[in-house]
Amino acid sequence: MPLRAWQSEMQSESPTLLLMHIPKTAGTTLRHIAQRQYSGREFLEFYPAPDFVPSLPDDVAEHPPRMVMGHFRFSENLHDSFPAAKYLTVFRQPVRQVLSHYNYLFNSTQRNHREWLGEDRSLEHFATINLASNLQTKFVCGLKHDDIASAPDDAAAYAIEILEKHFLEVGLVEKFDESLLLFSRACGWKRGVYYRPKNDATTFHQRISLRDVPAATLDVIARNNRVDELLYAYAQQRFAR
């Protein structure tokens, strides 16, 4: 089917696109780009927090947005509100994602961010908590930490099945410009597809780079993100296609 006809068919079947913003995967930059593609209520931000779940507009069924973006996970109430919608997301090499997440939280002034790091606020501690373990898989398939840990291969297979069935495109932080072109084509973006990086880690007061991390800590992070590595490998293969 020609691309234009395929896009028209997708838009008629699924008028709302769900842009899943996995933490520290260039989502803030992507959000600024996406916002310029839509007007008014066509673009909806949906960022649930651990202690706060925002509500969708009461008339969302009558006036569905063209795109919803936020830190939502698959199979939560947002998916129920748009059962026919297609998802998009961006992946990042898991060890780098964990390290970027740590740097962001360490430099944050939000109290709950500091609480997640523990009293010593060390990377060694952060590397052992649930937030630093297969987070990209948790977003994609909605499984809990213990479910993934008890059956990692099954979790990977389930997540990949969801990606194949429900995700229109997957991008890579490491190939952000090319990912942006894929998203622009899939979403029909035609204006303002340019950017300056947001949440740039080089501006942080204190920042640990990959070369500064002890080998033992890198091993812990890699072990705790084995399923994310499988998803990242899938994303790379799909991106190459």
PDB file of C-alpha atoms in Angstrom:
ATOM      1  CA  MET A   1       0.000   0.000   0.000  1.00  0.00           C
ATOM      2  CA  PRO A   2       1.400   3.459  -0.839  1.00  0.00           C
ATOM      3  CA  LEU A   3       2.596   5.418   2.199  1.00  0.00           C
ATOM      4  CA  ARG A   4       0.038   8.211   1.790  1.00  0.00           C
ATOM      5  CA  ALA A   5      -2.851   5.738   1.532  1.00  0.00           C
ATOM      6  CA  TRP A   6      -1.519   3.808   4.515  1.00  0.00           C
ATOM      7  CA  GLN A   7      -1.291   7.002   6.584  1.00  0.00           C
ATOM      8  CA  SER A   8      -4.852   7.950   5.644  1.00  0.00           C
ATOM      9  CA  GLU A   9      -6.085   4.519   6.650  1.00  0.00           C
ATOM     10  CA  MET A  10      -4.224   4.740   9.968  1.00  0.00           C
ATOM     11  CA  GLN A  11      -5.632   8.183  10.705  1.00  0.00           C
ATOM     12  CA  SER A  12      -9.189   7.054  10.002  1.00  0.00           C
ATOM     13  CA  GLU A  13      -8.862   3.956  12.166  1.00  0.00           C
ATOM     14  CA  SER A  14      -6.794   5.588  14.929  1.00  0.00           C
ATOM     15  CA  PRO A  15      -7.201   9.367  15.088  1.00  0.00           C
ATOM     16  CA  THR A  16      -5.260   9.579  18.365  1.00  0.00           C
ATOM     17  CA  LEU A  17      -1.551   8.783  18.610  1.00  0.00           C
ATOM     18  CA  LEU A  18      -0.056   7.998  22.019  1.00  0.00           C
ATOM     19  CA  LEU A  19       3.545   9.197  22.333  1.00  0.00           C
ATOM     20  CA  MET A  20       4.984   7.272  25.283  1.00  0.00           C
ATOM     21  CA  HIS A  21       7.705   9.310  26.990  1.00  0.00           C
ATOM     22  CA  ILE A  22      10.013   6.870  28.760  1.00  0.00           C
ATOM     23  CA  PRO A  23      12.189   8.835  31.207  1.00  0.00           C
ATOM     24  CA  LYS A  24      15.525  10.047  29.846  1.00  0.00           C
ATOM     25  CA  THR A  25      14.926   9.103  26.216  1.00  0.00           C
ATOM     26  CA  ALA A  26      14.992  12.613  24.721  1.00  0.00           C
ATOM     27  CA  GLY A  27      11.290  12.982  25.461  1.00  0.00           C
ATOM     28  CA  THR A  28      11.414  16.607  26.560  1.00  0.00           C
ATOM     29  CA  THR A  29      13.035  17.594  23.278  1.00  0.00           C
ATOM     30  CA  LEU A  30      10.526  15.483  21.361  1.00  0.00           C
ATOM     31  CA  ARG A  31       7.628  17.050  23.262  1.00  0.00           C
ATOM     32  CA  HIS A  32       8.638  20.541  22.176  1.00  0.00           C
ATOM     33  CA  ILE A  33       8.753  19.342  18.574  1.00  0.00           C
ATOM     34  CA  ALA A  34       5.402  17.542  18.778  1.00  0.00           C
ATOM     35  CA  GLN A  35       3.641  20.496  20.388  1.00  0.00           C
ATOM     36  CA  ARG A  36       4.349  22.610  17.304  1.00  0.00           C
ATOM     37  CA  GLN A  37       2.529  20.146  15.069  1.00  0.00           C
ATOM     38  CA  TYR A  38      -0.878  20.599  16.654  1.00  0.00           C
ATOM     39  CA  SER A  39      -3.121  23.449  17.742  1.00  0.00           C
ATOM     40  CA  GLY A  40      -5.230  23.928  20.833  1.00  0.00           C
ATOM     41  CA  ARG A  41      -6.649  20.744  22.262  1.00  0.00           C
ATOM     42  CA  GLU A  42      -5.239  18.564  19.495  1.00  0.00           C
ATOM     43  CA  PHE A  43      -2.184  17.942  21.722  1.00  0.00           C
ATOM     44  CA  LEU A  44      -2.697  16.636  25.253  1.00  0.00           C
ATOM     45  CA  GLU A  45       0.027  16.165  27.871  1.00  0.00           C
ATOM     46  CA  PHE A  46      -0.581  13.321  30.308  1.00  0.00           C
ATOM     47  CA  TYR A  47       2.118  12.940  32.951  1.00  0.00           C
ATOM     48  CA  PRO A  48       1.031  10.744  35.870  1.00  0.00           C
ATOM     49  CA  ALA A  49       3.262  10.949  38.939  1.00  0.00           C
ATOM     50  CA  PRO A  50       3.705   8.341  41.683  1.00  0.00           C
ATOM     51  CA  ASP A  51       1.235  10.121  43.957  1.00  0.00           C
ATOM     52  CA  PHE A  52      -0.920  11.866  41.356  1.00  0.00           C
ATOM     53  CA  VAL A  53      -2.866  10.578  38.368  1.00  0.00           C
ATOM     54  CA  PRO A  54      -4.290  13.427  36.267  1.00  0.00           C
ATOM     55  CA  SER A  55      -7.732  13.083  34.782  1.00  0.00           C
ATOM     56  CA  LEU A  56      -8.537  13.208  31.116  1.00  0.00           C
ATOM     57  CA  PRO A  57     -10.900  15.972  29.988  1.00  0.00           C
ATOM     58  CA  ASP A  58     -14.545  15.029  30.478  1.00  0.00           C
ATOM     59  CA  ASP A  59     -15.317  15.437  26.785  1.00  0.00           C
ATOM     60  CA  VAL A  60     -12.272  13.522  25.523  1.00  0.00           C
ATOM     61  CA  ALA A  61     -14.497  10.899  23.892  1.00  0.00           C
ATOM     62  CA  GLU A  62     -16.423  13.544  21.945  1.00  0.00           C
ATOM     63  CA  HIS A  63     -13.319  15.586  21.116  1.00  0.00           C
ATOM     64  CA  PRO A  64     -10.349  13.212  21.116  1.00  0.00           C
ATOM     65  CA  PRO A  65      -6.919  14.807  20.770  1.00  0.00           C
ATOM     66  CA  ARG A  66      -4.779  13.944  17.779  1.00  0.00           C
ATOM     67  CA  MET A  67      -1.831  13.166  20.033  1.00  0.00           C
ATOM     68  CA  VAL A  68      -1.372  12.399  23.730  1.00  0.00           C
ATOM     69  CA  MET A  69       2.147  12.450  25.189  1.00  0.00           C
ATOM     70  CA  GLY A  70       3.400  11.653  28.657  1.00  0.00           C
ATOM     71  CA  HIS A  71       4.940   9.256  31.176  1.00  0.00           C
ATOM     72  CA  PHE A  72       2.142   6.728  30.806  1.00  0.00           C
ATOM     73  CA  ARG A  73       2.589   2.979  30.605  1.00  0.00           C
ATOM     74  CA  PHE A  74       0.819   0.564  28.337  1.00  0.00           C
ATOM     75  CA  SER A  75      -2.522  -0.844  29.598  1.00  0.00           C
ATOM     76  CA  GLU A  76      -3.229   1.983  32.022  1.00  0.00           C
ATOM     77  CA  ASN A  77      -6.481   3.984  31.892  1.00  0.00           C
ATOM     78  CA  LEU A  78      -5.213   6.074  28.991  1.00  0.00           C
ATOM     79  CA  HIS A  79      -5.091   2.996  26.777  1.00  0.00           C
ATOM     80  CA  ASP A  80      -8.645   2.167  27.824  1.00  0.00           C
ATOM     81  CA  SER A  81      -9.765   5.649  26.775  1.00  0.00           C
ATOM     82  CA  PHE A  82      -8.215   5.231  23.312  1.00  0.00           C
ATOM     83  CA  PRO A  83      -8.415   1.477  22.611  1.00  0.00           C
ATOM     84  CA  ALA A  84      -7.809   1.853  18.860  1.00  0.00           C
ATOM     85  CA  ALA A  85      -4.889   4.250  19.175  1.00  0.00           C
ATOM     86  CA  LYS A  86      -1.330   3.487  18.118  1.00  0.00           C
ATOM     87  CA  TYR A  87       1.718   4.179  20.237  1.00  0.00           C
ATOM     88  CA  LEU A  88       5.122   5.659  19.470  1.00  0.00           C
ATOM     89  CA  THR A  89       8.168   5.718  21.730  1.00  0.00           C
ATOM     90  CA  VAL A  90      11.934   6.177  21.823  1.00  0.00           C
ATOM     91  CA  PHE A  91      14.393   3.708  23.350  1.00  0.00           C
ATOM     92  CA  ARG A  92      17.866   4.266  24.767  1.00  0.00           C
ATOM     93  CA  GLN A  93      20.773   1.949  25.462  1.00  0.00           C
ATOM     94  CA  PRO A  94      19.804   0.737  28.970  1.00  0.00           C
ATOM     95  CA  VAL A  95      23.019   1.435  30.875  1.00  0.00           C
ATOM     96  CA  ARG A  96      23.114   4.964  29.476  1.00  0.00           C
ATOM     97  CA  GLN A  97      19.414   5.427  30.274  1.00  0.00           C
ATOM     98  CA  VAL A  98      19.967   4.447  33.915  1.00  0.00           C
ATOM     99  CA  LEU A  99      22.994   6.723  34.242  1.00  0.00           C
ATOM    100  CA  SER A 100      21.132   9.647  32.660  1.00  0.00           C
ATOM    101  CA  HIS A 101      18.180   9.038  34.979  1.00  0.00           C
ATOM    102  CA  TYR A 102      20.480   9.066  37.994  1.00  0.00           C
ATOM    103  CA  ASN A 103      22.131  12.334  36.930  1.00  0.00           C
ATOM    104  CA  TYR A 104      18.736  13.935  36.388  1.00  0.00           C
ATOM    105  CA  LEU A 105      17.400  12.868  39.797  1.00  0.00           C
ATOM    106  CA  PHE A 106      20.625  13.805  41.575  1.00  0.00           C
ATOM    107  CA  ASN A 107      20.427  17.354  40.231  1.00  0.00           C
ATOM    108  CA  SER A 108      16.673  17.701  40.750  1.00  0.00           C
ATOM    109  CA  THR A 109      15.281  19.868  43.536  1.00  0.00           C
ATOM    110  CA  GLN A 110      12.072  17.842  43.853  1.00  0.00           C
ATOM    111  CA  ARG A 111      11.813  16.080  47.206  1.00  0.00           C
ATOM    112  CA  ASN A 112      10.469  12.780  45.862  1.00  0.00           C
ATOM    113  CA  HIS A 113      13.371  12.623  43.405  1.00  0.00           C
ATOM    114  CA  ARG A 114      15.861  12.956  46.244  1.00  0.00           C
ATOM    115  CA  GLU A 115      13.983  10.342  48.278  1.00  0.00           C
ATOM    116  CA  TRP A 116      14.337   7.814  45.455  1.00  0.00           C
ATOM    117  CA  LEU A 117      18.117   8.148  45.643  1.00  0.00           C
ATOM    118  CA  GLY A 118      18.296   7.252  49.334  1.00  0.00           C
ATOM    119  CA  GLU A 119      20.286   8.929  52.085  1.00  0.00           C
ATOM    120  CA  ASP A 120      23.702   8.628  50.458  1.00  0.00           C
ATOM    121  CA  ARG A 121      22.367   9.504  46.980  1.00  0.00           C
ATOM    122  CA  SER A 122      24.954   7.208  45.422  1.00  0.00           C
ATOM    123  CA  LEU A 123      24.809   5.609  42.008  1.00  0.00           C
ATOM    124  CA  GLU A 124      25.619   2.285  43.655  1.00  0.00           C
ATOM    125  CA  HIS A 125      22.360   2.483  45.630  1.00  0.00           C
ATOM    126  CA  PHE A 126      20.311   3.779  42.703  1.00  0.00           C
ATOM    127  CA  ALA A 127      21.530   0.898  40.528  1.00  0.00           C
ATOM    128  CA  THR A 128      19.804  -1.587  42.868  1.00  0.00           C
ATOM    129  CA  ILE A 129      16.315  -0.061  43.094  1.00  0.00           C
ATOM    130  CA  ASN A 130      13.286  -0.868  40.959  1.00  0.00           C
ATOM    131  CA  LEU A 131      13.405   2.494  39.181  1.00  0.00           C
ATOM    132  CA  ALA A 132      16.755   1.509  37.665  1.00  0.00           C
ATOM    133  CA  SER A 133      15.694  -1.984  36.630  1.00  0.00           C
ATOM    134  CA  ASN A 134      14.141  -2.668  33.199  1.00  0.00           C
ATOM    135  CA  LEU A 135      12.212   0.607  33.268  1.00  0.00           C
ATOM    136  CA  GLN A 136      11.754   0.689  29.491  1.00  0.00           C
ATOM    137  CA  THR A 137      10.192  -2.780  29.579  1.00  0.00           C
ATOM    138  CA  LYS A 138       7.877  -1.727  32.408  1.00  0.00           C
ATOM    139  CA  PHE A 139       6.612   1.184  30.349  1.00  0.00           C
ATOM    140  CA  VAL A 140       6.087  -0.870  27.200  1.00  0.00           C
ATOM    141  CA  CYS A 141       4.224  -3.810  28.702  1.00  0.00           C
ATOM    142  CA  GLY A 142       2.925  -2.498  32.035  1.00  0.00           C
ATOM    143  CA  LEU A 143       4.282  -5.458  34.015  1.00  0.00           C
ATOM    144  CA  LYS A 144       5.415  -5.040  37.604  1.00  0.00           C
ATOM    145  CA  HIS A 145       9.007  -5.427  38.748  1.00  0.00           C
ATOM    146  CA  ASP A 146       8.539  -8.862  40.348  1.00  0.00           C
ATOM    147  CA  ASP A 147       6.722 -10.213  37.293  1.00  0.00           C
ATOM    148  CA  ILE A 148       9.624  -9.246  35.046  1.00  0.00           C
ATOM    149  CA  ALA A 149      12.269 -10.504  37.470  1.00  0.00           C
ATOM    150  CA  SER A 150      10.603 -13.901  37.887  1.00  0.00           C
ATOM    151  CA  ALA A 151      10.216 -14.556  34.143  1.00  0.00           C
ATOM    152  CA  PRO A 152      12.505 -12.206  32.180  1.00  0.00           C
ATOM    153  CA  ASP A 153      12.348 -14.078  28.870  1.00  0.00           C
ATOM    154  CA  ASP A 154       8.553 -14.182  28.988  1.00  0.00           C
ATOM    155  CA  ALA A 155       8.460 -10.484  29.816  1.00  0.00           C
ATOM    156  CA  ALA A 156      10.692  -9.692  26.847  1.00  0.00           C
ATOM    157  CA  ALA A 157       8.545 -11.772  24.503  1.00  0.00           C
ATOM    158  CA  TYR A 158       5.371 -10.112  25.809  1.00  0.00           C
ATOM    159  CA  ALA A 159       6.838  -6.614  25.423  1.00  0.00           C
ATOM    160  CA  ILE A 160       7.996  -7.318  21.880  1.00  0.00           C
ATOM    161  CA  GLU A 161       4.543  -8.675  21.029  1.00  0.00           C
ATOM    162  CA  ILE A 162       3.006  -5.416  22.254  1.00  0.00           C
ATOM    163  CA  LEU A 163       5.521  -3.378  20.262  1.00  0.00           C
ATOM    164  CA  GLU A 164       4.695  -5.328  17.110  1.00  0.00           C
ATOM    165  CA  LYS A 165       0.941  -5.010  17.571  1.00  0.00           C
ATOM    166  CA  HIS A 166       0.412  -1.562  19.060  1.00  0.00           C
ATOM    167  CA  PHE A 167       3.427   0.641  18.205  1.00  0.00           C
ATOM    168  CA  LEU A 168       3.412   2.571  14.975  1.00  0.00           C
ATOM    169  CA  GLU A 169       7.089   3.525  15.262  1.00  0.00           C
ATOM    170  CA  VAL A 170       9.994   3.116  17.689  1.00  0.00           C
ATOM    171  CA  GLY A 171      12.942   5.482  17.690  1.00  0.00           C
ATOM    172  CA  LEU A 172      16.414   5.484  19.229  1.00  0.00           C
ATOM    173  CA  VAL A 173      18.030   8.252  21.250  1.00  0.00           C
ATOM    174  CA  GLU A 174      21.328   7.371  19.615  1.00  0.00           C
ATOM    175  CA  LYS A 175      19.759   8.067  16.206  1.00  0.00           C
ATOM    176  CA  PHE A 176      17.460  10.890  17.193  1.00  0.00           C
ATOM    177  CA  ASP A 177      17.546  12.839  13.929  1.00  0.00           C
ATOM    178  CA  GLU A 178      16.669   9.744  11.904  1.00  0.00           C
ATOM    179  CA  SER A 179      13.996   8.829  14.469  1.00  0.00           C
ATOM    180  CA  LEU A 180      12.486  12.272  14.086  1.00  0.00           C
ATOM    181  CA  LEU A 181      12.196  11.710  10.351  1.00  0.00           C
ATOM    182  CA  LEU A 182      10.410   8.395  10.948  1.00  0.00           C
ATOM    183  CA  PHE A 183       7.998  10.006  13.400  1.00  0.00           C
ATOM    184  CA  SER A 184       7.366  12.929  11.064  1.00  0.00           C
ATOM    185  CA  ARG A 185       6.473  10.572   8.241  1.00  0.00           C
ATOM    186  CA  ALA A 186       4.267   8.333  10.389  1.00  0.00           C
ATOM    187  CA  CYS A 187       2.436  11.220  12.080  1.00  0.00           C
ATOM    188  CA  GLY A 188       2.198  13.503   9.075  1.00  0.00           C
ATOM    189  CA  TRP A 189       4.251  16.266  10.689  1.00  0.00           C
ATOM    190  CA  LYS A 190       5.007  18.994   8.172  1.00  0.00           C
ATOM    191  CA  ARG A 191       6.099  22.086  10.085  1.00  0.00           C
ATOM    192  CA  GLY A 192       8.604  23.057  12.718  1.00  0.00           C
ATOM    193  CA  VAL A 193      10.540  19.786  12.754  1.00  0.00           C
ATOM    194  CA  TYR A 194      13.668  21.318  14.235  1.00  0.00           C
ATOM    195  CA  TYR A 195      14.967  21.406  17.774  1.00  0.00           C
ATOM    196  CA  ARG A 196      17.438  22.423  20.403  1.00  0.00           C
ATOM    197  CA  PRO A 197      18.127  19.710  22.989  1.00  0.00           C
ATOM    198  CA  LYS A 198      16.163  20.113  26.236  1.00  0.00           C
ATOM    199  CA  ASN A 199      17.173  18.803  29.695  1.00  0.00           C
ATOM    200  CA  ASP A 200      20.781  18.857  28.517  1.00  0.00           C
ATOM    201  CA  ALA A 201      22.841  16.934  31.082  1.00  0.00           C
ATOM    202  CA  THR A 202      25.912  19.059  30.401  1.00  0.00           C
ATOM    203  CA  THR A 203      24.231  21.867  32.359  1.00  0.00           C
ATOM    204  CA  PHE A 204      23.932  19.796  35.552  1.00  0.00           C
ATOM    205  CA  HIS A 205      25.804  20.956  38.611  1.00  0.00           C
ATOM    206  CA  GLN A 206      27.173  17.460  39.171  1.00  0.00           C
ATOM    207  CA  ARG A 207      27.268  14.763  36.528  1.00  0.00           C
ATOM    208  CA  ILE A 208      28.743  11.264  36.367  1.00  0.00           C
ATOM    209  CA  SER A 209      29.807  10.109  32.917  1.00  0.00           C
ATOM    210  CA  LEU A 210      29.990   6.520  31.762  1.00  0.00           C
ATOM    211  CA  ARG A 211      33.775   6.423  32.005  1.00  0.00           C
ATOM    212  CA  ASP A 212      33.569   7.435  35.693  1.00  0.00           C
ATOM    213  CA  VAL A 213      31.414   4.461  36.727  1.00  0.00           C
ATOM    214  CA  PRO A 214      33.232   1.534  38.378  1.00  0.00           C
ATOM    215  CA  ALA A 215      33.090  -1.732  36.444  1.00  0.00           C
ATOM    216  CA  ALA A 216      31.295  -3.467  39.328  1.00  0.00           C
ATOM    217  CA  THR A 217      28.501  -0.867  39.252  1.00  0.00           C
ATOM    218  CA  LEU A 218      28.199  -1.164  35.479  1.00  0.00           C
ATOM    219  CA  ASP A 219      27.821  -4.931  35.907  1.00  0.00           C
ATOM    220  CA  VAL A 220      24.994  -4.419  38.421  1.00  0.00           C
ATOM    221  CA  ILE A 221      23.186  -2.037  36.070  1.00  0.00           C
ATOM    222  CA  ALA A 222      23.598  -4.400  33.118  1.00  0.00           C
ATOM    223  CA  ARG A 223      22.308  -7.406  35.096  1.00  0.00           C
ATOM    224  CA  ASN A 224      19.294  -5.480  36.343  1.00  0.00           C
ATOM    225  CA  ASN A 225      18.422  -4.353  32.819  1.00  0.00           C
ATOM    226  CA  ARG A 226      18.821  -7.560  30.859  1.00  0.00           C
ATOM    227  CA  VAL A 227      15.246  -7.432  29.571  1.00  0.00           C
ATOM    228  CA  ASP A 228      15.683  -3.804  28.523  1.00  0.00           C
ATOM    229  CA  GLU A 229      18.746  -4.922  26.569  1.00  0.00           C
ATOM    230  CA  LEU A 230      16.602  -7.452  24.705  1.00  0.00           C
ATOM    231  CA  LEU A 231      14.042  -4.747  23.893  1.00  0.00           C
ATOM    232  CA  TYR A 232      16.772  -2.372  22.820  1.00  0.00           C
ATOM    233  CA  ALA A 233      18.184  -5.008  20.466  1.00  0.00           C
ATOM    234  CA  TYR A 234      14.692  -5.489  19.017  1.00  0.00           C
ATOM    235  CA  ALA A 235      14.309  -1.705  18.617  1.00  0.00           C
ATOM    236  CA  GLN A 236      17.639  -1.494  16.794  1.00  0.00           C
ATOM    237  CA  GLN A 237      16.636  -4.255  14.386  1.00  0.00           C
ATOM    238  CA  ARG A 238      13.225  -2.705  13.762  1.00  0.00           C
ATOM    239  CA  PHE A 239      14.771   0.709  13.277  1.00  0.00           C
ATOM    240  CA  ALA A 240      17.210  -0.691  10.726  1.00  0.00           C
ATOM    241  CA  ARG A 241      14.321  -2.183   8.743  1.00  0.00           C
TER     242      ARG A 241
END
